[in-house]
Amino acid sequence: MSDGKLRARDSTSVAAAEAAHSSSAFAGAQYLMGLQLFVRLATFSTNAVAFRLAGSSAFGVASIKLELLLSTILFLSRESIRNALLRIEPAEDKQRPSVREQRIINAALVSIGVGGLLAGALYMVYGGNSQSSIPYYSESIAAYVLAAWVELLVEPLYVLSRSRVL
């Protein structure tokens, strides 16, 4: 074969590989867009059904008071620790767990304790107000407080994975 034919065949195979790569990336983007649309429609539909079944007062309590409780517990117990741990310098040896990673895990464990104390205190504040007009109000608060604490249990793993990426 001549040198020109070999170059033409190599450039053709490179172009075909690039076309296959871009088409698979486009297919992946289409899949993600479709998944995002499905999730948004499912969320909207679920909220509409919940609003119809629960009524406006119960839905308002759930979407305002209980979500405020959840957001308050999570924000106050984990955001300061997350931001502080971002400032720790990365280790040079990425192959084995380092003392730095153990310190990150230990510091992230603080958010579990702080979140537990904060959740207990906020349960006493919110649950102490017995609202008889809303059925299962104190049980709902207990479920949200427990959900916040369970979400805080995975905080050390989240902070560790974030530190490894950055």
Coordinates of C-alpha atoms in Angstrom, one line a residue:
M1 CA 0.0 0.0 0.0
S2 CA 1.1 3.5 -0.6
D3 CA 1.6 6.0 2.2
G4 CA -1.3 8.1 1.0
K5 CA -3.8 5.3 1.1
L6 CA -2.7 4.3 4.6
R7 CA -3.2 7.9 5.8
A8 CA -6.6 8.1 4.2
R9 CA -7.7 4.8 5.9
D10 CA -6.4 6.0 9.3
S11 CA -8.2 9.4 9.0
T12 CA -11.4 7.5 8.0
S13 CA -11.2 5.2 11.0
V14 CA -10.5 8.2 13.3
A15 CA -13.4 10.1 11.9
A16 CA -15.7 7.0 12.3
A17 CA -14.5 6.7 15.9
E18 CA -15.2 10.3 16.6
A19 CA -18.6 10.1 15.0
A20 CA -19.5 7.0 17.1
H21 CA -18.3 8.8 20.3
S22 CA -20.3 11.9 19.6
S23 CA -23.4 9.9 18.7
S24 CA -23.1 7.9 22.0
A25 CA -22.7 11.2 23.9
F26 CA -25.7 12.6 22.2
A27 CA -27.7 9.5 23.0
G28 CA -26.6 9.8 26.7
A29 CA -27.7 13.5 26.7
Q30 CA -31.1 12.6 25.3
Y31 CA -31.5 9.9 27.9
L32 CA -30.6 12.3 30.7
M33 CA -33.0 15.0 29.4
G34 CA -35.8 12.4 29.1
L35 CA -35.1 11.2 32.6
Q36 CA -35.2 14.7 34.0
L37 CA -38.5 15.4 32.2
F38 CA -40.0 12.2 33.6
V39 CA -38.8 13.0 37.2
R40 CA -40.3 16.5 37.0
L41 CA -43.6 15.2 35.7
A42 CA -43.8 12.5 38.3
T43 CA -43.1 15.0 41.1
F44 CA -45.7 17.4 39.8
S45 CA -48.3 14.6 39.5
T46 CA -47.5 13.3 43.0
N47 CA -47.9 16.7 44.5
A48 CA -51.2 17.3 42.7
V49 CA -52.5 14.0 43.9
A50 CA -51.3 14.7 47.5
F51 CA -52.9 18.1 47.4
R52 CA -56.2 16.6 46.3
L53 CA -56.2 13.8 48.9
A54 CA -54.8 15.7 51.8
G55 CA -56.5 19.1 51.6
S56 CA -54.9 22.5 51.6
S57 CA -54.3 22.9 55.3
A58 CA -52.5 19.5 55.7
F59 CA -50.5 20.0 52.5
G60 CA -49.5 23.5 53.7
V61 CA -48.3 22.2 57.0
A62 CA -46.3 19.5 55.2
S63 CA -44.8 21.8 52.6
I64 CA -44.0 24.7 54.8
K65 CA -43.6 23.8 58.5
L66 CA -42.2 20.3 58.1
E67 CA -39.9 21.2 55.2
L68 CA -38.6 24.2 57.2
L69 CA -37.9 21.9 60.1
L70 CA -36.0 19.4 57.9
S71 CA -34.0 22.2 56.2
T72 CA -33.1 23.8 59.5
I73 CA -31.8 20.6 61.0
L74 CA -29.8 19.7 58.0
F75 CA -28.4 23.2 57.3
L76 CA -27.4 24.0 60.8
S77 CA -25.8 20.7 61.5
R78 CA -23.8 20.0 58.3
E79 CA -23.1 23.1 56.2
S80 CA -20.4 24.7 58.4
I81 CA -18.5 21.4 58.7
R82 CA -18.7 20.8 54.9
N83 CA -17.3 24.3 54.2
A84 CA -14.6 23.9 56.7
L85 CA -13.5 20.5 55.4
L86 CA -13.2 21.9 51.9
R87 CA -10.3 24.0 53.0
I88 CA -8.1 21.1 54.0
E89 CA -5.2 20.6 51.7
P90 CA -5.2 17.4 49.6
A91 CA -2.8 14.6 50.4
E92 CA 0.0 13.6 48.0
D93 CA -0.5 9.9 48.2
K94 CA -3.8 9.0 46.7
Q95 CA -3.4 5.2 46.8
R96 CA -3.9 4.5 50.5
P97 CA -6.2 6.1 53.1
S98 CA -4.3 8.8 54.8
V99 CA -4.4 10.5 58.2
R100 CA -6.0 13.5 56.4
E101 CA -9.0 11.3 55.3
Q102 CA -9.4 9.9 58.9
R103 CA -9.5 13.5 60.2
I104 CA -12.1 14.4 57.6
I105 CA -14.3 11.4 58.7
N106 CA -13.8 12.3 62.3
A107 CA -14.8 15.9 61.7
A108 CA -17.8 14.9 59.7
L109 CA -19.0 12.6 62.5
V110 CA -19.6 15.8 64.6
S111 CA -22.5 16.7 62.3
I112 CA -24.3 13.5 63.4
G113 CA -24.1 14.5 67.0
V114 CA -25.0 18.1 66.4
G115 CA -27.9 17.1 64.2
G116 CA -29.2 14.7 66.8
L117 CA -29.1 17.3 69.5
L118 CA -30.6 19.9 67.3
A119 CA -33.3 17.5 66.1
G120 CA -34.2 16.7 69.6
A121 CA -34.5 20.3 70.6
L122 CA -36.5 21.2 67.6
Y123 CA -38.8 18.3 68.2
M124 CA -39.5 19.6 71.7
V125 CA -40.2 23.1 70.3
Y126 CA -42.4 22.0 67.4
G127 CA -43.9 19.0 69.0
G128 CA -44.7 20.9 72.2
N129 CA -47.2 22.9 70.3
S130 CA -50.0 20.4 70.2
Q131 CA -52.1 21.4 67.3
S132 CA -55.3 19.4 67.6
S133 CA -56.7 20.6 64.3
I134 CA -54.1 18.7 62.3
P135 CA -54.2 15.0 62.9
Y136 CA -50.9 13.1 63.3
Y137 CA -49.0 16.4 63.7
S138 CA -46.6 15.2 66.4
E139 CA -46.0 11.9 64.6
S140 CA -45.2 13.8 61.4
I141 CA -42.7 15.9 63.2
A142 CA -41.1 12.8 64.7
A143 CA -40.9 11.2 61.2
Y144 CA -39.2 14.3 59.7
V145 CA -36.8 14.6 62.6
L146 CA -35.9 10.9 62.3
A147 CA -35.5 11.3 58.5
A148 CA -33.1 14.3 59.0
W149 CA -31.0 12.3 61.4
V150 CA -30.9 9.3 59.1
E151 CA -29.7 11.6 56.3
L152 CA -27.0 12.9 58.6
L153 CA -25.7 9.4 59.1
V154 CA -24.3 9.3 55.6
E155 CA -22.6 12.7 56.0
P156 CA -19.1 11.3 56.7
L157 CA -19.2 9.3 53.4
Y158 CA -20.4 12.3 51.4
V159 CA -17.7 14.5 52.8
L160 CA -15.0 11.9 52.2
S161 CA -16.1 11.3 48.6
R162 CA -16.3 15.0 48.0
S163 CA -12.7 15.5 49.4
R164 CA -11.4 12.7 47.1
V165 CA -12.9 14.3 44.0
L166 CA -11.7 17.8 44.8

